[in-house]
Short mmCIF file of C-alpha atoms in Angstrom, two decimals:
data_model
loop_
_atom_site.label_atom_id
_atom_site.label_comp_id
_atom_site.label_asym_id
_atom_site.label_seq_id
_atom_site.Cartn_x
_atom_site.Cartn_y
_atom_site.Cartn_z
CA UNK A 1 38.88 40.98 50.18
CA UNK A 2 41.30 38.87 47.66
CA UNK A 3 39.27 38.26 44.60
CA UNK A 4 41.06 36.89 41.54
CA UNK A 5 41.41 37.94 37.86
CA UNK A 6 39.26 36.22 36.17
CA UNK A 7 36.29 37.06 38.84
CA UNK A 8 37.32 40.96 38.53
CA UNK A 9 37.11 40.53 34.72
CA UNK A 10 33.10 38.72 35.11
CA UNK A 11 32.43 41.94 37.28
CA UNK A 12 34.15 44.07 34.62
CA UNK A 13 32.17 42.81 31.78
CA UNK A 14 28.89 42.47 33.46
CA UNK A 15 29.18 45.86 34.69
CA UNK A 16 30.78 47.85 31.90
CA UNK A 17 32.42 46.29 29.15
CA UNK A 18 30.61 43.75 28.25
CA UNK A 19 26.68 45.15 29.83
CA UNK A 20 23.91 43.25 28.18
CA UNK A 21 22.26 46.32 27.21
CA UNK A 22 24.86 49.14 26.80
CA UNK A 23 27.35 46.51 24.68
CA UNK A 24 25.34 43.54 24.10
CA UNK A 25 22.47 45.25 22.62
CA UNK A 26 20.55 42.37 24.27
CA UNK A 27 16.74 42.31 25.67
CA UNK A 28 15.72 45.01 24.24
CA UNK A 29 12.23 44.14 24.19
CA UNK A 30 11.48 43.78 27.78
CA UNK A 31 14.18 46.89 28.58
CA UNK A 32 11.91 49.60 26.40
CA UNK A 33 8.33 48.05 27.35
CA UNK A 34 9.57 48.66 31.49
CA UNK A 35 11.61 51.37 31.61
CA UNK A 36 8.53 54.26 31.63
CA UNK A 37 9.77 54.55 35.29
CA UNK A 38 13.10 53.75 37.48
CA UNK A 39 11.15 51.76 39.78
CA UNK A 40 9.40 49.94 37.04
CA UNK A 41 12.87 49.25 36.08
CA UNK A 42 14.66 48.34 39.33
CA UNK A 43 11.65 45.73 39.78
CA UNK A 44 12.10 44.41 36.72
CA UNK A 45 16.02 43.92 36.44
CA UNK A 46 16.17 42.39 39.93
CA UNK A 47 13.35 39.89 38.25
CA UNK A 48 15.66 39.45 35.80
CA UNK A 49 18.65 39.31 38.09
CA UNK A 50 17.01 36.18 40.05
CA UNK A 51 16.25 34.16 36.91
CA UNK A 52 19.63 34.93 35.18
CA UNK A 53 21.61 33.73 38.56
CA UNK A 54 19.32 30.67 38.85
CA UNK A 55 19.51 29.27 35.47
CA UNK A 56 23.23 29.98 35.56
CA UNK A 57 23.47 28.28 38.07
CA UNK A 58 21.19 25.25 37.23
CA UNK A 59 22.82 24.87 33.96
CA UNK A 60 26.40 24.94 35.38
CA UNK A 61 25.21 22.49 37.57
CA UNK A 62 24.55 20.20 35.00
CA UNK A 63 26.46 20.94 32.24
CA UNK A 64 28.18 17.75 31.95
CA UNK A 65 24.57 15.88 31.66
CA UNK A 66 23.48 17.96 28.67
CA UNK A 67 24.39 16.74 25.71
CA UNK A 68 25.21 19.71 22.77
CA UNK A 69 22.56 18.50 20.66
CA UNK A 70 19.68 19.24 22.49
CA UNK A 71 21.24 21.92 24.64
CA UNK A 72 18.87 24.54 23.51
CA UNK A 73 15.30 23.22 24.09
CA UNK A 74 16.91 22.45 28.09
CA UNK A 75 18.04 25.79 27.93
CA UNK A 76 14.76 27.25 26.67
CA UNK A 77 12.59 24.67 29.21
CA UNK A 78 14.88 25.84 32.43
CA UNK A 79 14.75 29.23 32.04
CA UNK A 80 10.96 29.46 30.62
CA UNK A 81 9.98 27.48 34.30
CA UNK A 82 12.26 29.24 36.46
CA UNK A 83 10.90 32.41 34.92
CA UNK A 84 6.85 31.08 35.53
CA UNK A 85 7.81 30.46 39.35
CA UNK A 86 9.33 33.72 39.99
CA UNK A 87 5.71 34.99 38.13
CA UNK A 88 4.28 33.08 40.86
CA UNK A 89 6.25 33.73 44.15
CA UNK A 90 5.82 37.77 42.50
CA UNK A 91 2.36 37.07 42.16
CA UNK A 92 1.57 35.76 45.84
CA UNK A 93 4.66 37.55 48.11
CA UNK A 94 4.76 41.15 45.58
CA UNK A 95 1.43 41.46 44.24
CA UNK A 96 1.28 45.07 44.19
CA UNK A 97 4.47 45.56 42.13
CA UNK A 98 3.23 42.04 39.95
CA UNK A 99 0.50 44.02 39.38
CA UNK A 100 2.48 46.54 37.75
CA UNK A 101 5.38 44.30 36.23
CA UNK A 102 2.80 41.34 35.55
CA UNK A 103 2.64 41.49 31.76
CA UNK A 104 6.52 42.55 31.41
CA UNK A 105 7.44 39.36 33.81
CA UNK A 106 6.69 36.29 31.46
CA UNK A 107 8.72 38.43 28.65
CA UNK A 108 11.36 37.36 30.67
CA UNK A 109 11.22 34.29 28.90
CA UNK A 110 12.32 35.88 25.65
CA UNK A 111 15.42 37.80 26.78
CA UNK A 112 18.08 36.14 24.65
CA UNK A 113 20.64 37.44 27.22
CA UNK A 114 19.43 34.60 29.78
CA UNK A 115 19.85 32.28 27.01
CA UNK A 116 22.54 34.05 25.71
CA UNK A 117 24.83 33.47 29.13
CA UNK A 118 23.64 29.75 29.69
CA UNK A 119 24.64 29.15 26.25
CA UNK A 120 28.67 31.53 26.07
CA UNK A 121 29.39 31.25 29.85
CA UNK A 122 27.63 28.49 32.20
CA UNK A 123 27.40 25.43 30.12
CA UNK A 124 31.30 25.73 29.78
CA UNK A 125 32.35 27.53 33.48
CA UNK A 126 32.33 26.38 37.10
CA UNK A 127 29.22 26.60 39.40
CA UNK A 128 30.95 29.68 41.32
CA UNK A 129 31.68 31.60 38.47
CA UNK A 130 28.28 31.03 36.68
CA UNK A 131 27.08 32.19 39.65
CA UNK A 132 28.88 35.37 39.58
CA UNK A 133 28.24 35.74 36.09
CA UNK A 134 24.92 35.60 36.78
CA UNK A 135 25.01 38.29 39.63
CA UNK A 136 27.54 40.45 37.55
CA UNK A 137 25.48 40.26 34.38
CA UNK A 138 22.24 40.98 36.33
CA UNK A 139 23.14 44.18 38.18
CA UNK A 140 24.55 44.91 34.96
CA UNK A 141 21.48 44.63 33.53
CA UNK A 142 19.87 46.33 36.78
CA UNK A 143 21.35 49.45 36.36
CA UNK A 144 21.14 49.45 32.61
CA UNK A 145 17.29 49.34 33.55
CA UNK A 146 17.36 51.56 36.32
CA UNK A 147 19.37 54.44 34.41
CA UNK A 148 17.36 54.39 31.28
CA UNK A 149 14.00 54.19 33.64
CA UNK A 150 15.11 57.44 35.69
CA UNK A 151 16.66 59.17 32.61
CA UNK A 152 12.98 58.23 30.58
CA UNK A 153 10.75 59.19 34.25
CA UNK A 154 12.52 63.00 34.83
CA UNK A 155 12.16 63.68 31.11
CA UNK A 156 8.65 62.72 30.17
CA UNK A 157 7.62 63.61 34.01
CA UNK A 158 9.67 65.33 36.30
CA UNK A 159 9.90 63.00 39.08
CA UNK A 160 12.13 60.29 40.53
CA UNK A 161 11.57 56.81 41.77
CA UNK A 162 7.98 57.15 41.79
CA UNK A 163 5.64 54.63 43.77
CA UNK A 164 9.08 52.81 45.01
CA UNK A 165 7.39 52.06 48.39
CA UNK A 166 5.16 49.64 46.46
CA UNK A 167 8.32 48.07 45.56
CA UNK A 168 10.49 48.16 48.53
CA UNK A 169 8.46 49.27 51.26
CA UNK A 170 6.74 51.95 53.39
CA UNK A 171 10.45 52.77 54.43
CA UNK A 172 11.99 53.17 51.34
CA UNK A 173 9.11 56.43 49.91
CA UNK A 174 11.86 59.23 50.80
CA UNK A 175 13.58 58.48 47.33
CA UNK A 176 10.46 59.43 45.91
CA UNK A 177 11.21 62.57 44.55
CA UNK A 178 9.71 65.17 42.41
CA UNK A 179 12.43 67.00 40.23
CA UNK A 180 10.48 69.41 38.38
CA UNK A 181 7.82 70.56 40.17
CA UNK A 182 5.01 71.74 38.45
CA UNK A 183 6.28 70.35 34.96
CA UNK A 184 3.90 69.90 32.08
CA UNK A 185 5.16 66.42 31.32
CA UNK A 186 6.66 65.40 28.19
CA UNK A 187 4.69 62.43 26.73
CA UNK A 188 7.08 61.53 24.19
CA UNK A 189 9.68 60.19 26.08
CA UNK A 190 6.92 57.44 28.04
CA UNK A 191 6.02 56.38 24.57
CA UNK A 192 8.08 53.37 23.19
CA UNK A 193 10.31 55.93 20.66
CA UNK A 194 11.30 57.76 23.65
CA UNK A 195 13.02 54.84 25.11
CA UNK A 196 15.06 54.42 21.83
CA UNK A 197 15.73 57.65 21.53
CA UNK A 198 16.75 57.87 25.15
CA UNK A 199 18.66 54.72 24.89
CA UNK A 200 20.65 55.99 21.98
CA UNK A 201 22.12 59.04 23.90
CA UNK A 202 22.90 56.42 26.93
CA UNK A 203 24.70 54.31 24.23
CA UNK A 204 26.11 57.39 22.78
CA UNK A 205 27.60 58.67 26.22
CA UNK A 206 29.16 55.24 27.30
CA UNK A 207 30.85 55.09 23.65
CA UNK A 208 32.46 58.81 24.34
CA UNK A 209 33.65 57.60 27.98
CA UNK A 210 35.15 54.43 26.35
CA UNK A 211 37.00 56.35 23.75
CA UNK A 212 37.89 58.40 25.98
CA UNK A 213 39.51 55.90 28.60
CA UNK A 214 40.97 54.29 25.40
CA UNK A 215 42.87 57.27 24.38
CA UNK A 216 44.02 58.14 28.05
CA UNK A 217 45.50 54.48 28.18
CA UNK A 218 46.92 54.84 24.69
CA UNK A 219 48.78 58.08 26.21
CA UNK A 220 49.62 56.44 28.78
CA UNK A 221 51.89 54.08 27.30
CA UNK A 222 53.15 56.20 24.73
CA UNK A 223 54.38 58.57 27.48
CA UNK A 224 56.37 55.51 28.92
CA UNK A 225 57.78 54.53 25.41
CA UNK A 226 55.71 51.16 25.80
CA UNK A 227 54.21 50.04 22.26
CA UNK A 228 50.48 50.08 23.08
CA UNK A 229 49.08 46.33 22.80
CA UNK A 230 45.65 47.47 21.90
CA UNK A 231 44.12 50.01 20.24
CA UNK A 232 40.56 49.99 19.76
CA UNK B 1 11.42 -3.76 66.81
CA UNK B 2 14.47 -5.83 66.08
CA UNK B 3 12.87 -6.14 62.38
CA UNK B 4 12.82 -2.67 62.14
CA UNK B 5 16.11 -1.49 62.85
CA UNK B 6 17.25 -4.18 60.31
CA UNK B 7 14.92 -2.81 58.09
CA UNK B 8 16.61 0.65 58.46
CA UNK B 9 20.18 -0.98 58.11
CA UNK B 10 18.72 -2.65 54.60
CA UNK B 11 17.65 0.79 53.46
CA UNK B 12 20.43 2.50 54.38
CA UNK B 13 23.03 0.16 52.96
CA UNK B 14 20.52 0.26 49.56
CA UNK B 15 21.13 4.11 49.47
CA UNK B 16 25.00 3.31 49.94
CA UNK B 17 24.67 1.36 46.68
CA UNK B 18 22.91 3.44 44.92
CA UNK B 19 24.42 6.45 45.80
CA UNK B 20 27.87 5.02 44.46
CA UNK B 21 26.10 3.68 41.41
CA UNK B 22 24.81 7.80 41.20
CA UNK B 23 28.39 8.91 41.87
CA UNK B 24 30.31 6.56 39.53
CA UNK B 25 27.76 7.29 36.38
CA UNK B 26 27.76 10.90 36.73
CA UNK B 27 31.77 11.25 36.54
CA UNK B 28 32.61 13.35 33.60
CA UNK B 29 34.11 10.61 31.63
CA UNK B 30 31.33 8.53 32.13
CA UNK B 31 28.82 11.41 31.02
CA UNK B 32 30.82 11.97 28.05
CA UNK B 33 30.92 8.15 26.70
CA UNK B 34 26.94 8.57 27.13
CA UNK B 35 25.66 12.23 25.60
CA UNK B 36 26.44 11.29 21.63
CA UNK B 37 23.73 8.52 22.33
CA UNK B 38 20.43 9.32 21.01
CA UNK B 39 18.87 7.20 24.14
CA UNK B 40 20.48 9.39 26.30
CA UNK B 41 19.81 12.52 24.40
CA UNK B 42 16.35 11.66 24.72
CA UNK B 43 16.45 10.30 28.02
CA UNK B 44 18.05 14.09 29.76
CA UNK B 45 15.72 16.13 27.97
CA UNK B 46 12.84 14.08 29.27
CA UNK B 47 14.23 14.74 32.76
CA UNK B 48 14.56 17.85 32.85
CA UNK B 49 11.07 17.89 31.20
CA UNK B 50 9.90 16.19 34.19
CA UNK B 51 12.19 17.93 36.94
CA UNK B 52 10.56 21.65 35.33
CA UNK B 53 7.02 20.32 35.27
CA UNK B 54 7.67 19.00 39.02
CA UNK B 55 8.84 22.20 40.17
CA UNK B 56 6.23 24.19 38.55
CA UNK B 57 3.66 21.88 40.12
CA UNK B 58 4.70 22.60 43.57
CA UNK B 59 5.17 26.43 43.08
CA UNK B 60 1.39 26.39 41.12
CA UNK B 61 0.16 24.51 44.83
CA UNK B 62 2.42 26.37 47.11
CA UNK B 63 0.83 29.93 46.00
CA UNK B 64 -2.38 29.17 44.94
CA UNK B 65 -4.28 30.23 47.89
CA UNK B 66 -1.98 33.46 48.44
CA UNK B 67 -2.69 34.80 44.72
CA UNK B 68 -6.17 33.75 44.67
CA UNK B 69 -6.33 35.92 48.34
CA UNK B 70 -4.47 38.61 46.36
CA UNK B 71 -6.88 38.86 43.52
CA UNK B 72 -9.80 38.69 46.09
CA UNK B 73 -8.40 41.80 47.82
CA UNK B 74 -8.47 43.73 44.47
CA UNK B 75 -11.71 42.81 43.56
CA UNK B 76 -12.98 43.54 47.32
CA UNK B 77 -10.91 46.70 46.96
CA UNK B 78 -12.61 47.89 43.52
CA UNK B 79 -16.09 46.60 44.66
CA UNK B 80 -15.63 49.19 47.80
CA UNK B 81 -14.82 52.05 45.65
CA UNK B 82 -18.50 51.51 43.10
CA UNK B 83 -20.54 50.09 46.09
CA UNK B 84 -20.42 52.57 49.52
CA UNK B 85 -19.92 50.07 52.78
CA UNK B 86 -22.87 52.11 54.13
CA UNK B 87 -24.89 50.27 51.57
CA UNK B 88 -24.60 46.79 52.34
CA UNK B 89 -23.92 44.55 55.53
CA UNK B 90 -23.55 41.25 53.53
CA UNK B 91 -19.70 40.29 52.15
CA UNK B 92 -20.41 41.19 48.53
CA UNK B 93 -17.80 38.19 47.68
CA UNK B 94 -19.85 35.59 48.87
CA UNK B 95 -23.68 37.07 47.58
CA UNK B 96 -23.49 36.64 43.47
CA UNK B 97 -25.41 35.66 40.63
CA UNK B 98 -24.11 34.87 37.27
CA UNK B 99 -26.16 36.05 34.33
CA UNK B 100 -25.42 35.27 31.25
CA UNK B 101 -24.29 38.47 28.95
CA UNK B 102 -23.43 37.08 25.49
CA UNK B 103 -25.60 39.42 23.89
CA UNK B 104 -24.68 42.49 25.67
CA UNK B 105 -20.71 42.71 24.82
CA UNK B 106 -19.46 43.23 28.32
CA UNK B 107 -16.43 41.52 27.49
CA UNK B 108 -17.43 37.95 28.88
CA UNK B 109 -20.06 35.43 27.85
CA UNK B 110 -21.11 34.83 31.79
CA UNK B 111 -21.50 38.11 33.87
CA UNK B 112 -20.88 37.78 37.72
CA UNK B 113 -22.86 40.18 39.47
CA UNK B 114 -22.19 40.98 43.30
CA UNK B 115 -24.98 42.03 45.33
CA UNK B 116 -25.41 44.27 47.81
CA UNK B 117 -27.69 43.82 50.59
CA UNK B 118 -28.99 45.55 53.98
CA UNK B 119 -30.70 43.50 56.35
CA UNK B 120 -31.58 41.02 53.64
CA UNK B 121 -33.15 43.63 51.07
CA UNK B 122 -31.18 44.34 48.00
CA UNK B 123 -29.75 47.62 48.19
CA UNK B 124 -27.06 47.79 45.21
CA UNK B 125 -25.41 45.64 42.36
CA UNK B 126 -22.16 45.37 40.99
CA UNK B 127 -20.26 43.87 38.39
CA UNK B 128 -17.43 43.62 35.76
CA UNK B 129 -17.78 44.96 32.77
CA UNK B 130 -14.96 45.37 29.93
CA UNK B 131 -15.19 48.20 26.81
CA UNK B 132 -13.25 45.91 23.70
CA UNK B 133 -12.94 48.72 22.01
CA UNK B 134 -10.54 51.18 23.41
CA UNK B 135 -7.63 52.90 21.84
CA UNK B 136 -5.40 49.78 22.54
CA UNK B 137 -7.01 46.50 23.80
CA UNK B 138 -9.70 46.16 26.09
CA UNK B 139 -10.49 48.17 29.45
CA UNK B 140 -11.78 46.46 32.52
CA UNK B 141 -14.20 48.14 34.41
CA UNK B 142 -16.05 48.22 37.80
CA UNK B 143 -19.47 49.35 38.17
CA UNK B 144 -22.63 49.43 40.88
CA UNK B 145 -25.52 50.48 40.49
CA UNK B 146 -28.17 50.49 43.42
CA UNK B 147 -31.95 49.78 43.03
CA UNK B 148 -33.40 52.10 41.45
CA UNK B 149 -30.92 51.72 38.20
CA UNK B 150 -28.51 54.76 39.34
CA UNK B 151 -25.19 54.82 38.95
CA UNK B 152 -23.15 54.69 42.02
CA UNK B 153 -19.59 54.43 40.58
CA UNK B 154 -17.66 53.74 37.80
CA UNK B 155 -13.77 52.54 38.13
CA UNK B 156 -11.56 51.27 35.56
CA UNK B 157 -9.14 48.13 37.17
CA UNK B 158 -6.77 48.24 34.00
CA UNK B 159 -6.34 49.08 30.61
CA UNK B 160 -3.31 49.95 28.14
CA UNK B 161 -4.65 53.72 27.07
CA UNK B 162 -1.85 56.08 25.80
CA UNK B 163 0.12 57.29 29.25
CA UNK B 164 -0.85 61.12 29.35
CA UNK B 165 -3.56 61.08 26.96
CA UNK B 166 -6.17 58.20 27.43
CA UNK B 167 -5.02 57.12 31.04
CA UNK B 168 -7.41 60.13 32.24
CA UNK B 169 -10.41 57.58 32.98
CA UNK B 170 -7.83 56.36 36.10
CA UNK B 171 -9.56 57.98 39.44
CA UNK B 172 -5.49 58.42 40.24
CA UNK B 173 -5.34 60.51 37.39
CA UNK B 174 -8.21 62.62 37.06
CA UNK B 175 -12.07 62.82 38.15
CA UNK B 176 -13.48 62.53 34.39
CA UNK B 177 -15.37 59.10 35.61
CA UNK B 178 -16.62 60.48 38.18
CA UNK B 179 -19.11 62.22 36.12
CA UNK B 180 -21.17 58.71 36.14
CA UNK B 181 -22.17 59.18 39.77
CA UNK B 182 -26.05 59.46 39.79
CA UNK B 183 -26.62 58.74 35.82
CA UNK B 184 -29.06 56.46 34.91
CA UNK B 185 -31.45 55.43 31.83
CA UNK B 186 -33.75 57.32 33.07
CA UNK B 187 -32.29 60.84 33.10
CA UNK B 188 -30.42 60.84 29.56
CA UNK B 189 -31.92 59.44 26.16
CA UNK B 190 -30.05 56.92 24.35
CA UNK B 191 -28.31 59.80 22.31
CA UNK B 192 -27.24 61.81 25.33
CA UNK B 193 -25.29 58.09 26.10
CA UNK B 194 -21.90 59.42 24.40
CA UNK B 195 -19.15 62.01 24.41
CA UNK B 196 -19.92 65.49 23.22
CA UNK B 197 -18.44 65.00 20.06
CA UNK B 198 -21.11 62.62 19.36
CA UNK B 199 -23.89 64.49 20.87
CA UNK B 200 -23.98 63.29 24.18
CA UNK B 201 -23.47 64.91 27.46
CA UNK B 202 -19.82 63.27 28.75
CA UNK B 203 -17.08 65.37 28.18
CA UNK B 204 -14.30 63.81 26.01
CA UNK B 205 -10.13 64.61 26.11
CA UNK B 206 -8.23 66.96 24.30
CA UNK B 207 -6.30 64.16 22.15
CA UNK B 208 -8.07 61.71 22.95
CA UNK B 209 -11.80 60.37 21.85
CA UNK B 210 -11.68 56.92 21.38
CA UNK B 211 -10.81 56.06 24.74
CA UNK B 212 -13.32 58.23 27.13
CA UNK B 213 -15.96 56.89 23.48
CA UNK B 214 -15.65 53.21 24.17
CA UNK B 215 -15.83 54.21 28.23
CA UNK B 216 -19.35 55.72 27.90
CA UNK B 217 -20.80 53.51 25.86
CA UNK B 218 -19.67 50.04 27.58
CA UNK B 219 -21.26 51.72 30.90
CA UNK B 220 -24.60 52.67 29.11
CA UNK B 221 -24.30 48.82 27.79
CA UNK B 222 -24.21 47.57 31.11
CA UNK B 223 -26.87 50.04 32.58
CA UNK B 224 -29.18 48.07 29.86
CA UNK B 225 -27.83 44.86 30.60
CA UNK B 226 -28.99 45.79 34.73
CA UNK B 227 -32.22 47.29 33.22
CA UNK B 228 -32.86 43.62 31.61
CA UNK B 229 -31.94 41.78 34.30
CA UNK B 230 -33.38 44.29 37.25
CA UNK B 231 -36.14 41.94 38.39
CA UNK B 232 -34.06 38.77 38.46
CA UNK B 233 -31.46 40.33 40.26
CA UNK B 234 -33.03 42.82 42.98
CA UNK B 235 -35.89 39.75 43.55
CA UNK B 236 -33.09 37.17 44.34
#
């Protein structure tokens, strides 16, 4: 499938370069109150995932009605409703997982990232690219969630995935695994300082892989006698 | 029927208008002339005021019913667990009486309690009751008690205990409440209400007192409050 530069650089930056969490530093709040377990964490970035593509796209939509003055209380109003019906539909269609997400789901609300990507990227961009943004930025965000949930669950208790059939399904219980059986548990890393600590080596990681890249490319070029462009 | 159809041809021709009125005013040059007026400003916001409040509005009415279902299938769920199905033939849902519980710090001003009844005759209550004084925040609780004031079950339906440490008063994570099964006023003194730290009979956690503290002593609370309120509620 053709897809064009400047939607392979949205995936890009959602993804990698530019992740909400891992480069951003954005939504912290919600990402360490969640991320005890992966599934706690899948459930809430595809929360997260639905809002940020909706109010991308709503304010795209629009973004020739809204004047810059009072830009951010429509920002703030969009997002805070479309956030209180997807409370709602979670509520009545996926109460068992609302149950568990319920207080963590209005904090949607406050992640500046929503706000951040209506205000840098849809109220100046075409629907269809708001609306990737929104994807790309959301499964960004998704797996930011989901990797620091799994990382926090095997270290504090030695399983995988667990209760992920509340989430998805009866069908979906064989990724419910137990990693280290018989394992004492270590509290610590459930706690809120866990997931900062945790976070930090995540950070720490995709910072070494970056460099990393960087140099290779630098290499690169300097084995061809090119003068490298950029050099971060 | 003639004055019908016309009627349609009226309203459709009224849409035509108005639809290139809609078209021509929200060009992007014509937008742009209007968003440095203050009329406007105001004008948009109050829109999409109205456009938020309208979708909420349907959404609120659209899943009412499901999430109030939802939350009756918890509380029909936790009710099972304190209050045996052998006990009662009566849906516990629809069989209440509302006491009021100011006084007794259950964690509401207005206590719903569900009764339990086979073949008419009271067999069991049971209610809500919340301890406000757990390690962090408050912990809602299920109990029943039957007749003759013992208890039957104790569950907890949420709380925000430490996870490892405080979360032990979850059946899922260990049988610690169980230990209520069967106590009643009558077969511990006031004292012997508490953890054994205190000088009472229920075994506390290793690391954690507060929690299993506030537990015991909200049940023995609403033992008394069912001790009050026994005639009221096993006459009704």
């Amino acid at each position: 499938m053709f897809i064009s530069e400047s939607y392979r650089k949205i995936m890009r930056d959602g993804i990698w370069d530019n992740n909400i969490v891992f480069s951003q530093y954005l939504a912290l709040c919600p990402l360490l109150a969640v991320t005890v377990t992966a599934t706690n964490g899948l459930g809430m970035g595809l929360a997260t995932l639905a809002v940020l593509i909706s109010t991308n796209a709503i304010v795209s939509v629009t973004r020739y009605l809204i004047p810059s003055e009072v830009r951010i209380p429509i920002f703030v109003l969009l997002i805070a409703a479309v956030v209180t019906v997807v409370d709602m539909l979670m509520d009545a269609w996926l109460h068992e997982l609302h149950k568990v997400l319920g207080l963590f789901i209005p904090l949607i609300v406050t992640n500046c990232a929503i706000l951040g990507r209506a205000e840098s990227f849809a109220s100046r961009q075409p629907v269809a690219l708001s609306l990737w943004d929104g994807l790309m930025m959301g499964l960004g965000f998704t797996m930011a969630l989901v990797v620091l949930g799994a990382a926090r669950e095997i270290a504090s208790a030695g399983t995988l995935f667990a209760n992920a059939s509340l989430l998805l399904g009866d069908g979906f219980k064989f990724i419910e695994l137990t990693l280290i059986p018989n394992y004492k548990g270590f509290l610590l890393m459930a706690l809120p300082p866990g997931g900062f600590i945790m976070l930090a080596f995540i950070i720490a990681g995709k910072r070494l892989l970056d460099r990393k890249r960087v140099a290779n490319k630098a290499q690169a070029t300097l084995l061809s006698e090119a003068i490298p462009e950029e050099i971060r | 029927m003639k004055s019908d159809s016309d009627h349609i041809k009226w309203l459709i021709e009224e849409a035509i208008t108005y639809k290139e009125f809609l078209k021509h005013w929200l060009e992007p040059s014509n937008l742009e002339r209007l968003r440095p007026r203050l009329a406007f400003q105001t004008g948009v916001l109050a829109g999409f005021a109205l456009i938020a409040s309208f979708l909420l509005g349907v959404t609120h009415c659209s899943t009412h019913d499901a999430i109030q279902q939802r939350l009756d299938e918890d509380l029909q769920k936790s009710l099972a667990e304190v209050v045996p199905s052998t006990l009662h033939d009566n849906d516990l849902l629809q069989d209440t009486v509302t006491v009021p519980s100011a006084e007794d710090n259950l964690g509401a001003n207005e206590t719903t309690v569900y009764i339990a009844r086979k073949a008419g005759q009271v067999s069991a209550v049971c209610f809500k009751l919340a301890a406000p004084d757990g390690y962090s925040g408050i912990i809602n609780m299920v109990i029943g008690i039957n007749r003759d004031g013992e208890i039957l079950g104790v569950r907890v339906i949420n709380h925000a205990e430490t996870p490892g440490l405080g979360d032990k008063i979850e059946i899922a994570k260990s049988s610690w409440i169980l230990d209520f099964n069967g106590r009643s006023l009558l077969g511990l003194t006031d004292a012997q209400w508490a953890v054994k730290k205190d000088g009472g009979v229920f075994d506390q956690f290793a690391g954690a007192t507060i929690t299993p503290r506030a537990v015991v002593k909200t049940v023995h609370r609403g033992l008394q409050f069912f001790n009050r309120h026994r005639n009221e509620l096993i006459g009704s």
